[in-house]
Amino acid sequence: MIPRTVYDSDHEMFRDSVRRFLENEAVPHHEEWEKNKQIDRQLWNKAGEMGFLCPTVKEEYGGVGVDFRYNAIVDEEIARLGLSGIGFGLHSDIVAPYIENYGSETLKKKYLPGMVTGDFVTAIAMTEPGAGSDLQGVRTTAVVDGDDYIINGSKTFITNGQHADLVIVVAKTDPAAGAKGTSLILVEAGSPGFSKGRNLDKIGMKAQDTSELFFEDVRVPRENLLGQEGMGFIYLMQELPQERLSVALNATSNAEAALQWTLDYVKERQAFGRAVSKFQNTRFKLAEMSTELSVTRTFIDRCLELHVQGKLDVPTAAKAKLWSTDIQCKVLDECLQLHGGYGYMLEYPIARAWADARVQRIYAGTNEIMKEIISRSLV
Ligand SMILES: Cc1cc2nc3c(=O)[nH]c(=O)nc-3n(C[C@H](O)[C@H](O)[C@H](O)COP(=O)(O)OP(=O)(O)OC[C@H]3O[C@@H](n4cnc5c(N)ncnc54)[C@H](O)[C@@H]3O)c2cc1C
């Protein structure tokens, strides 16, 4: 095994407390949350109390101001335990940096402390029924009216959509200007005209409240704009590498866990008078997966290291997302196969993980879009 060198002993202590917390507070309830199509809202505040939300947020805004490796540990432990309903990654790794990096002092003071405590659950609403990969096609508008914006439009597939208290809405402030007319605006739940639609039925991630959101003449103060008007697309491009690294960290840890579940299973399960682990096919599959995951882990850890140094570039982050999620889906499919019929039963974690993983190749930019980004850096 290649030792991981990206973390030190402080990180490992933090990991132990995250793992214990999740084992006590989430694992026993996740199945029930899957039936409810959302996690318990209280989990957010409990995690906040423990310091597991938005660890990178600076002390002056209520956080502890540590580096992204602490976020990575939370992502890894959630993935290792297959807790796919928990949307902390989106909140801490994706939404918080937009507010920290582009929000005014007023917005940072108003929202970041509540995001750290879990009082404010957040979401980011880019995708619309008619625009996913092609975000230039966003049709939601934000029109200036005095000191306010008036927002109209609809969004879909929004992670944390039901629980969200605060949403970053991607809207056109100048529809004629295409990408250059795109802006990011904060909208609080409860604003008149903002409604939450269906909590969508999915093939996996069943405890995740992925939702539709509707905006009908929603009035928000102009000071809710993140950064400058028309710069939204550029901000998205700047922040998406961290989102893609989060997905890659999740994919790698989840696939490693699945390999371990499978090792345990094939050593126990008997066929033709011997353990399934004794068949050459099983051993070769296990060897292939272990090799693929060693290579993946080494690459993703290096990406994490580069990111902490501020050096992870856009194409490399796209490679991390593309590679790790393809490997995750491949490994989980092989692991399911080695479980035989039990692998298809939801009472086995491999079945749920297999269904949960499928979306990893779709969100945070589809893997085809990752290939576009990588190829653009080549030719
Ligand atoms: C569970 C879940 C959670 C999500 N969470 C969020 C969230 O929190 N916030 C948010 O804003 N969105 C979220 N999304 C939306 C997600 O980011 C989009 O689904 C994704 O970007 C793809 O967009 P689309 O669904 O419109 O597919 P489309 O863009 O319609 O793509 C359809 C197919 O065409 C391919 N394609 C498109 N363009 C190209 C191209 N140029 N070259 C080659 N192939 C191409 C795609 O790769 C895909 O295979 C989530 C989605 C899911 C399923």
Short mmCIF file of C-alpha atoms and ligand atoms in Angstrom, two decimals:
data_model
loop_
_atom_site.label_atom_id
_atom_site.label_comp_id
_atom_site.label_asym_id
_atom_site.label_seq_id
_atom_site.Cartn_x
_atom_site.Cartn_y
_atom_site.Cartn_z
CA MET A 1 0.00 0.00 0.00
CA ILE A 2 1.22 3.52 -0.78
CA PRO A 3 0.96 5.57 2.44
CA ARG A 4 -1.06 8.76 2.22
CA THR A 5 1.13 11.78 2.95
CA VAL A 6 -1.38 14.58 2.40
CA TYR A 7 -2.68 14.49 5.99
CA ASP A 8 -0.90 14.86 9.35
CA SER A 9 -1.84 13.61 12.84
CA ASP A 10 -4.15 16.59 13.53
CA HIS A 11 -6.11 15.72 10.42
CA GLU A 12 -6.37 12.09 11.51
CA MET A 13 -7.71 13.15 14.93
CA PHE A 14 -10.29 15.28 13.17
CA ARG A 15 -11.15 12.31 10.93
CA ASP A 16 -11.74 10.09 13.98
CA SER A 17 -14.20 12.57 15.45
CA VAL A 18 -16.03 12.98 12.11
CA ARG A 19 -16.27 9.21 11.74
CA ARG A 20 -17.55 8.71 15.30
CA PHE A 21 -20.10 11.49 14.82
CA LEU A 22 -21.41 10.00 11.58
CA GLU A 23 -21.52 6.48 12.99
CA ASN A 24 -23.58 7.67 15.95
CA GLU A 25 -25.72 10.38 14.44
CA ALA A 26 -26.24 9.37 10.81
CA VAL A 27 -25.63 5.68 10.10
CA PRO A 28 -28.48 4.41 12.34
CA HIS A 29 -30.97 6.80 10.70
CA HIS A 30 -29.97 6.88 7.03
CA GLU A 31 -32.41 4.19 5.94
CA GLU A 32 -35.29 6.07 7.53
CA TRP A 33 -34.07 9.29 5.91
CA GLU A 34 -34.11 7.51 2.54
CA LYS A 35 -37.80 6.77 3.07
CA ASN A 36 -38.40 10.42 4.06
CA LYS A 37 -36.42 11.60 1.01
CA GLN A 38 -34.41 13.93 3.24
CA ILE A 39 -32.08 13.83 6.21
CA ASP A 40 -33.06 15.11 9.64
CA ARG A 41 -32.66 18.91 9.69
CA GLN A 42 -31.13 18.60 13.17
CA LEU A 43 -28.08 16.87 11.73
CA TRP A 44 -26.97 20.18 10.26
CA ASN A 45 -26.91 21.89 13.66
CA LYS A 46 -25.29 18.90 15.34
CA ALA A 47 -22.53 18.89 12.72
CA GLY A 48 -22.18 22.66 13.12
CA GLU A 49 -21.69 22.31 16.88
CA MET A 50 -18.88 19.82 16.23
CA GLY A 51 -17.13 22.19 13.78
CA PHE A 52 -17.72 19.98 10.74
CA LEU A 53 -19.41 22.62 8.55
CA CYS A 54 -17.41 25.13 6.51
CA PRO A 55 -14.08 24.55 8.31
CA THR A 56 -12.26 26.90 5.91
CA VAL A 57 -14.36 29.93 6.89
CA LYS A 58 -12.22 32.48 8.71
CA GLU A 59 -12.55 33.01 12.49
CA GLU A 60 -13.95 36.53 12.04
CA TYR A 61 -16.97 34.93 10.33
CA GLY A 62 -17.44 32.15 12.89
CA GLY A 63 -15.27 29.43 11.33
CA VAL A 64 -11.88 28.05 12.25
CA GLY A 65 -10.05 29.08 9.09
CA VAL A 66 -8.27 25.80 8.39
CA ASP A 67 -7.32 24.56 4.93
CA PHE A 68 -9.43 22.52 2.52
CA ARG A 69 -8.08 19.17 3.80
CA TYR A 70 -10.57 19.40 6.69
CA ASN A 71 -13.43 19.69 4.20
CA ALA A 72 -11.88 16.76 2.32
CA ILE A 73 -11.95 14.61 5.46
CA VAL A 74 -15.66 15.29 5.98
CA ASP A 75 -16.29 14.41 2.31
CA GLU A 76 -14.25 11.22 2.56
CA GLU A 77 -15.90 9.96 5.74
CA ILE A 78 -19.42 10.63 4.45
CA ALA A 79 -18.56 8.71 1.26
CA ARG A 80 -16.85 5.86 3.10
CA LEU A 81 -20.04 5.25 5.08
CA GLY A 82 -22.27 5.57 2.01
CA LEU A 83 -24.23 8.47 3.57
CA SER A 84 -25.30 9.89 0.24
CA GLY A 85 -28.15 11.97 1.66
CA ILE A 86 -25.86 14.35 3.52
CA GLY A 87 -25.21 17.50 1.53
CA PHE A 88 -22.46 19.02 3.69
CA GLY A 89 -20.00 18.96 0.78
CA LEU A 90 -22.19 21.19 -1.35
CA HIS A 91 -22.67 23.60 1.56
CA SER A 92 -19.05 23.76 2.80
CA ASP A 93 -17.02 23.15 -0.36
CA ILE A 94 -19.18 24.80 -2.98
CA VAL A 95 -21.50 27.47 -1.57
CA ALA A 96 -19.31 28.87 1.25
CA PRO A 97 -16.39 29.79 -1.05
CA TYR A 98 -18.64 31.89 -3.33
CA ILE A 99 -19.75 33.96 -0.34
CA GLU A 100 -16.24 34.13 1.15
CA ASN A 101 -14.54 35.00 -2.13
CA TYR A 102 -17.09 37.28 -3.79
CA GLY A 103 -19.56 38.38 -1.08
CA SER A 104 -19.46 41.89 0.41
CA GLU A 105 -18.43 42.30 4.05
CA THR A 106 -22.13 42.70 4.94
CA LEU A 107 -23.09 39.42 3.24
CA LYS A 108 -20.19 37.54 4.82
CA LYS A 109 -21.11 38.76 8.31
CA LYS A 110 -24.78 38.06 7.71
CA TYR A 111 -24.56 34.50 6.38
CA LEU A 112 -21.25 32.76 7.07
CA PRO A 113 -21.63 32.39 10.87
CA GLY A 114 -25.03 30.71 10.40
CA MET A 115 -23.58 28.42 7.74
CA VAL A 116 -20.89 27.31 10.18
CA THR A 117 -23.44 26.55 12.93
CA GLY A 118 -25.88 24.86 10.58
CA ASP A 119 -28.58 27.49 11.16
CA PHE A 120 -28.37 28.34 7.46
CA VAL A 121 -28.46 25.36 5.08
CA THR A 122 -27.42 26.40 1.59
CA ALA A 123 -27.82 25.40 -2.04
CA ILE A 124 -26.63 26.61 -5.43
CA ALA A 125 -29.14 26.83 -8.25
CA MET A 126 -27.50 26.77 -11.65
CA THR A 127 -29.42 24.09 -13.55
CA GLU A 128 -32.79 24.78 -15.19
CA PRO A 129 -35.19 22.49 -16.99
CA GLY A 130 -33.75 23.77 -20.31
CA ALA A 131 -30.11 24.43 -19.32
CA GLY A 132 -27.68 22.09 -17.57
CA SER A 133 -24.35 21.56 -19.31
CA ASP A 134 -24.88 24.72 -21.31
CA LEU A 135 -25.17 27.28 -18.53
CA GLN A 136 -25.10 30.10 -21.06
CA GLY A 137 -28.66 29.02 -21.78
CA VAL A 138 -29.90 30.01 -18.29
CA ARG A 139 -33.22 31.84 -18.64
CA THR A 140 -33.80 32.98 -15.06
CA THR A 141 -33.63 36.76 -15.01
CA ALA A 142 -32.77 39.32 -12.36
CA VAL A 143 -33.98 42.78 -13.35
CA VAL A 144 -33.00 45.91 -11.45
CA ASP A 145 -35.88 47.83 -9.88
CA GLY A 146 -34.72 50.68 -7.64
CA ASP A 147 -32.57 49.16 -4.90
CA ASP A 148 -33.76 45.63 -5.65
CA TYR A 149 -33.51 42.83 -8.17
CA ILE A 150 -36.68 41.12 -9.28
CA ILE A 151 -36.00 37.47 -10.04
CA ASN A 152 -38.10 35.25 -12.31
CA GLY A 153 -37.38 31.70 -13.43
CA SER A 154 -37.20 28.08 -12.36
CA LYS A 155 -34.42 25.71 -11.37
CA THR A 156 -34.27 21.95 -11.09
CA PHE A 157 -32.10 19.16 -9.60
CA ILE A 158 -31.01 21.43 -6.75
CA THR A 159 -29.13 19.61 -3.97
CA ASN A 160 -30.32 20.53 -0.43
CA GLY A 161 -33.32 22.16 -2.15
CA GLN A 162 -35.93 21.40 0.50
CA HIS A 163 -33.79 22.23 3.52
CA ALA A 164 -32.14 25.28 1.96
CA ASP A 165 -32.45 28.54 3.90
CA LEU A 166 -30.26 30.37 1.43
CA VAL A 167 -29.70 29.78 -2.29
CA ILE A 168 -27.15 31.18 -4.72
CA VAL A 169 -29.21 31.77 -7.85
CA VAL A 170 -27.50 31.94 -11.24
CA ALA A 171 -29.46 34.53 -13.20
CA LYS A 172 -29.14 36.75 -16.23
CA THR A 173 -28.86 40.40 -15.31
CA ASP A 174 -28.26 41.23 -18.99
CA PRO A 175 -29.83 38.49 -21.15
CA ALA A 176 -28.53 40.06 -24.39
CA ALA A 177 -24.91 39.72 -23.21
CA GLY A 178 -24.94 35.89 -23.01
CA ALA A 179 -22.36 34.50 -20.56
CA LYS A 180 -21.20 38.05 -19.80
CA GLY A 181 -24.69 38.90 -18.56
CA THR A 182 -24.72 36.19 -15.89
CA SER A 183 -24.70 37.08 -12.19
CA LEU A 184 -24.86 35.25 -8.85
CA ILE A 185 -27.48 36.48 -6.38
CA LEU A 186 -28.33 35.27 -2.87
CA VAL A 187 -31.99 34.54 -2.19
CA GLU A 188 -33.33 33.61 1.23
CA ALA A 189 -36.02 30.96 1.62
CA GLY A 190 -39.23 32.59 2.70
CA SER A 191 -38.79 35.53 0.31
CA PRO A 192 -42.22 36.23 -1.21
CA GLY A 193 -42.50 34.54 -4.61
CA PHE A 194 -39.75 31.96 -3.91
CA SER A 195 -41.22 28.47 -3.65
CA LYS A 196 -39.82 24.98 -3.37
CA GLY A 197 -41.27 22.45 -5.78
CA ARG A 198 -41.05 18.67 -5.78
CA ASN A 199 -38.47 16.77 -3.78
CA LEU A 200 -37.50 14.68 -6.81
CA ASP A 201 -37.63 10.86 -7.03
CA LYS A 202 -34.22 9.51 -7.99
CA ILE A 203 -32.69 6.10 -8.68
CA GLY A 204 -30.16 6.68 -5.89
CA MET A 205 -29.15 9.26 -3.27
CA LYS A 206 -32.64 8.80 -1.92
CA ALA A 207 -32.08 10.69 1.34
CA GLN A 208 -30.84 13.74 -0.59
CA ASP A 209 -33.49 16.46 -0.99
CA THR A 210 -32.82 17.25 -4.64
CA SER A 211 -35.52 19.71 -5.66
CA GLU A 212 -37.17 22.08 -8.04
CA LEU A 213 -37.14 25.77 -7.09
CA PHE A 214 -39.40 28.49 -8.48
CA PHE A 215 -38.94 32.27 -8.51
CA GLU A 216 -41.89 34.48 -9.31
CA ASP A 217 -41.23 38.20 -9.00
CA VAL A 218 -38.91 37.56 -6.05
CA ARG A 219 -37.58 40.87 -4.78
CA VAL A 220 -34.12 40.84 -3.21
CA PRO A 221 -31.89 43.81 -2.32
CA ARG A 222 -29.18 44.61 -4.86
CA GLU A 223 -26.64 44.11 -2.10
CA ASN A 224 -27.36 40.36 -2.35
CA LEU A 225 -25.30 40.29 -5.54
CA LEU A 226 -22.08 38.28 -5.18
CA GLY A 227 -19.15 40.24 -6.60
CA GLN A 228 -19.88 42.23 -9.72
CA GLU A 229 -22.78 42.13 -12.09
CA GLY A 230 -22.04 40.10 -15.23
CA MET A 231 -19.11 38.25 -13.67
CA GLY A 232 -21.11 35.17 -12.60
CA PHE A 233 -19.76 32.92 -15.34
CA ILE A 234 -16.17 33.77 -14.49
CA TYR A 235 -16.80 33.11 -10.78
CA LEU A 236 -18.35 29.74 -11.67
CA MET A 237 -15.29 28.80 -13.73
CA GLN A 238 -13.01 29.82 -10.86
CA GLU A 239 -14.86 27.81 -8.21
CA LEU A 240 -15.78 24.67 -10.15
CA PRO A 241 -12.35 23.00 -9.68
CA GLN A 242 -13.00 22.73 -5.92
CA GLU A 243 -16.45 21.26 -6.58
CA ARG A 244 -14.89 18.70 -8.93
CA LEU A 245 -12.18 17.81 -6.44
CA SER A 246 -14.88 17.24 -3.79
CA VAL A 247 -16.65 14.83 -6.12
CA ALA A 248 -13.34 13.06 -6.82
CA LEU A 249 -12.56 12.69 -3.12
CA ASN A 250 -16.02 11.29 -2.51
CA ALA A 251 -15.74 8.88 -5.46
CA THR A 252 -12.38 7.51 -4.38
CA SER A 253 -13.33 6.93 -0.73
CA ASN A 254 -16.64 5.40 -1.65
CA ALA A 255 -15.05 2.95 -4.10
CA GLU A 256 -12.37 2.00 -1.55
CA ALA A 257 -15.11 1.26 0.98
CA ALA A 258 -17.00 -0.84 -1.57
CA LEU A 259 -13.88 -2.89 -2.25
CA GLN A 260 -13.56 -3.57 1.49
CA TRP A 261 -17.24 -4.61 1.79
CA THR A 262 -16.67 -6.93 -1.16
CA LEU A 263 -13.51 -8.46 0.31
CA ASP A 264 -15.44 -9.22 3.50
CA TYR A 265 -18.31 -10.71 1.51
CA VAL A 266 -16.35 -12.98 -0.85
CA LYS A 267 -14.33 -14.43 2.01
CA GLU A 268 -17.58 -15.50 3.72
CA ARG A 269 -19.79 -16.50 0.81
CA GLN A 270 -19.52 -20.13 -0.25
CA ALA A 271 -20.09 -21.64 -3.73
CA PHE A 272 -19.03 -25.05 -5.05
CA GLY A 273 -17.76 -25.95 -1.58
CA ARG A 274 -15.35 -23.07 -1.20
CA ALA A 275 -15.28 -19.34 -0.48
CA VAL A 276 -16.04 -17.16 -3.52
CA SER A 277 -12.67 -15.46 -2.82
CA LYS A 278 -10.92 -18.69 -3.87
CA PHE A 279 -12.00 -18.46 -7.52
CA GLN A 280 -9.33 -17.06 -9.77
CA ASN A 281 -11.83 -14.70 -11.39
CA THR A 282 -12.65 -13.19 -7.99
CA ARG A 283 -9.01 -12.79 -7.04
CA PHE A 284 -8.12 -11.23 -10.38
CA LYS A 285 -11.05 -8.81 -10.21
CA LEU A 286 -10.02 -7.83 -6.67
CA ALA A 287 -6.43 -7.35 -7.82
CA GLU A 288 -7.51 -5.16 -10.74
CA MET A 289 -9.75 -3.01 -8.54
CA SER A 290 -7.12 -2.64 -5.83
CA THR A 291 -4.61 -1.51 -8.46
CA GLU A 292 -7.03 0.96 -10.04
CA LEU A 293 -7.84 2.43 -6.65
CA SER A 294 -4.19 2.76 -5.63
CA VAL A 295 -3.50 4.70 -8.83
CA THR A 296 -6.62 6.81 -8.33
CA ARG A 297 -5.89 7.57 -4.69
CA THR A 298 -2.35 8.66 -5.47
CA PHE A 299 -3.52 11.01 -8.22
CA ILE A 300 -6.41 12.47 -6.20
CA ASP A 301 -4.22 13.04 -3.14
CA ARG A 302 -1.74 14.89 -5.35
CA CYS A 303 -4.62 17.01 -6.70
CA LEU A 304 -5.69 17.74 -3.12
CA GLU A 305 -2.15 18.75 -2.23
CA LEU A 306 -1.99 21.06 -5.26
CA HIS A 307 -5.38 22.55 -4.39
CA VAL A 308 -4.26 23.37 -0.84
CA GLN A 309 -1.28 25.16 -2.40
CA GLY A 310 -3.65 27.05 -4.74
CA LYS A 311 -2.19 25.29 -7.78
CA LEU A 312 -4.94 22.92 -8.98
CA ASP A 313 -5.78 24.08 -12.48
CA VAL A 314 -9.12 23.69 -14.27
CA PRO A 315 -8.13 20.84 -16.66
CA THR A 316 -6.46 18.83 -13.89
CA ALA A 317 -9.54 19.16 -11.67
CA ALA A 318 -11.61 17.98 -14.65
CA LYS A 319 -9.29 14.97 -15.04
CA ALA A 320 -9.70 14.18 -11.33
CA LYS A 321 -13.49 14.24 -11.63
CA LEU A 322 -13.57 12.29 -14.90
CA TRP A 323 -11.11 9.61 -13.82
CA SER A 324 -12.29 9.02 -10.27
CA THR A 325 -16.01 8.84 -11.06
CA ASP A 326 -15.46 6.51 -14.02
CA ILE A 327 -13.34 4.26 -11.78
CA GLN A 328 -15.92 4.49 -8.97
CA CYS A 329 -18.74 3.32 -11.24
CA LYS A 330 -16.57 0.55 -12.73
CA VAL A 331 -15.43 -0.69 -9.31
CA LEU A 332 -18.91 -0.59 -7.81
CA ASP A 333 -20.30 -2.55 -10.73
CA GLU A 334 -17.62 -5.26 -10.34
CA CYS A 335 -18.18 -5.31 -6.58
CA LEU A 336 -21.92 -5.72 -7.07
CA GLN A 337 -21.27 -8.60 -9.48
CA LEU A 338 -19.12 -10.37 -6.90
CA HIS A 339 -22.02 -10.15 -4.43
CA GLY A 340 -24.25 -12.11 -6.85
CA GLY A 341 -28.00 -11.66 -6.27
CA TYR A 342 -27.41 -10.15 -2.84
CA GLY A 343 -25.64 -7.30 -4.59
CA TYR A 344 -28.96 -6.34 -6.14
CA MET A 345 -30.72 -6.21 -2.75
CA LEU A 346 -30.98 -2.80 -1.14
CA GLU A 347 -30.27 -4.27 2.29
CA TYR A 348 -26.65 -4.64 1.16
CA PRO A 349 -24.68 -1.37 1.09
CA ILE A 350 -23.17 -2.24 -2.29
CA ALA A 351 -26.60 -2.08 -3.95
CA ARG A 352 -27.33 1.39 -2.62
CA ALA A 353 -23.81 2.62 -3.35
CA TRP A 354 -24.05 1.38 -6.95
CA ALA A 355 -27.26 3.34 -7.50
CA ASP A 356 -25.95 6.39 -5.62
CA ALA A 357 -22.75 6.50 -7.65
CA ARG A 358 -24.31 6.75 -11.08
CA VAL A 359 -24.94 10.46 -10.80
CA GLN A 360 -21.30 11.20 -10.06
CA ARG A 361 -20.62 11.04 -13.81
CA ILE A 362 -23.46 13.51 -14.43
CA TYR A 363 -23.40 16.36 -11.90
CA ALA A 364 -20.66 18.94 -11.27
CA GLY A 365 -20.36 18.95 -15.08
CA THR A 366 -20.93 15.72 -16.96
CA ASN A 367 -17.94 13.55 -17.77
CA GLU A 368 -18.37 14.51 -21.43
CA ILE A 369 -18.01 18.16 -20.43
CA MET A 370 -14.87 17.18 -18.45
CA LYS A 371 -13.45 15.76 -21.70
CA GLU A 372 -14.30 19.02 -23.47
CA ILE A 373 -12.43 21.01 -20.81
CA ILE A 374 -9.41 18.70 -20.86
CA SER A 375 -9.23 18.58 -24.64
CA ARG A 376 -9.46 22.38 -24.88
CA SER A 377 -6.29 22.55 -22.81
CA LEU A 378 -4.58 20.23 -25.29
CA VAL A 379 -5.60 21.55 -28.70
C1 LIG B 1 -28.77 14.25 -8.07
C2 LIG B 1 -28.42 15.53 -8.78
C3 LIG B 1 -27.99 16.63 -8.05
C4 LIG B 1 -27.71 17.83 -8.70
N1 LIG B 1 -27.39 18.95 -7.94
C5 LIG B 1 -27.32 20.16 -8.56
C6 LIG B 1 -27.19 21.37 -7.78
O1 LIG B 1 -27.09 21.35 -6.56
N2 LIG B 1 -27.20 22.56 -8.44
C7 LIG B 1 -27.29 22.63 -9.80
O2 LIG B 1 -27.31 23.72 -10.32
N3 LIG B 1 -27.41 21.51 -10.56
C8 LIG B 1 -27.43 20.28 -9.97
N4 LIG B 1 -27.58 19.14 -10.73
C9 LIG B 1 -27.69 19.26 -12.16
C10 LIG B 1 -26.47 18.73 -12.92
O3 LIG B 1 -25.36 19.56 -12.72
C11 LIG B 1 -26.88 18.62 -14.40
O4 LIG B 1 -27.82 17.56 -14.49
C12 LIG B 1 -25.70 18.37 -15.31
O5 LIG B 1 -24.87 19.50 -15.39
C13 LIG B 1 -26.14 17.98 -16.73
O6 LIG B 1 -27.05 18.88 -17.25
P1 LIG B 1 -28.42 18.33 -17.91
O7 LIG B 1 -29.05 17.42 -16.92
O8 LIG B 1 -29.21 19.48 -18.37
O9 LIG B 1 -27.94 17.46 -19.11
P2 LIG B 1 -27.67 17.98 -20.63
O10 LIG B 1 -26.81 19.18 -20.55
O11 LIG B 1 -28.97 18.08 -21.32
O12 LIG B 1 -26.84 16.77 -21.22
C14 LIG B 1 -27.42 15.61 -21.85
C15 LIG B 1 -26.28 14.79 -22.44
O13 LIG B 1 -25.63 15.55 -23.44
C16 LIG B 1 -24.25 15.60 -23.17
N5 LIG B 1 -23.70 16.88 -23.61
C17 LIG B 1 -24.16 18.13 -23.36
N6 LIG B 1 -23.35 19.04 -23.92
C18 LIG B 1 -22.34 18.37 -24.52
C19 LIG B 1 -21.18 18.75 -25.24
N7 LIG B 1 -20.87 20.05 -25.44
N8 LIG B 1 -20.37 17.78 -25.72
C20 LIG B 1 -20.65 16.47 -25.51
N9 LIG B 1 -21.73 16.05 -24.83
C21 LIG B 1 -22.57 16.98 -24.32
C22 LIG B 1 -24.14 15.46 -21.67
O14 LIG B 1 -22.83 15.05 -21.29
C23 LIG B 1 -25.21 14.43 -21.41
O15 LIG B 1 -24.70 13.14 -21.64
C24 LIG B 1 -27.81 17.91 -10.10
C25 LIG B 1 -28.19 16.78 -10.83
C26 LIG B 1 -28.51 15.62 -10.21
C27 LIG B 1 -28.98 14.46 -11.03
#
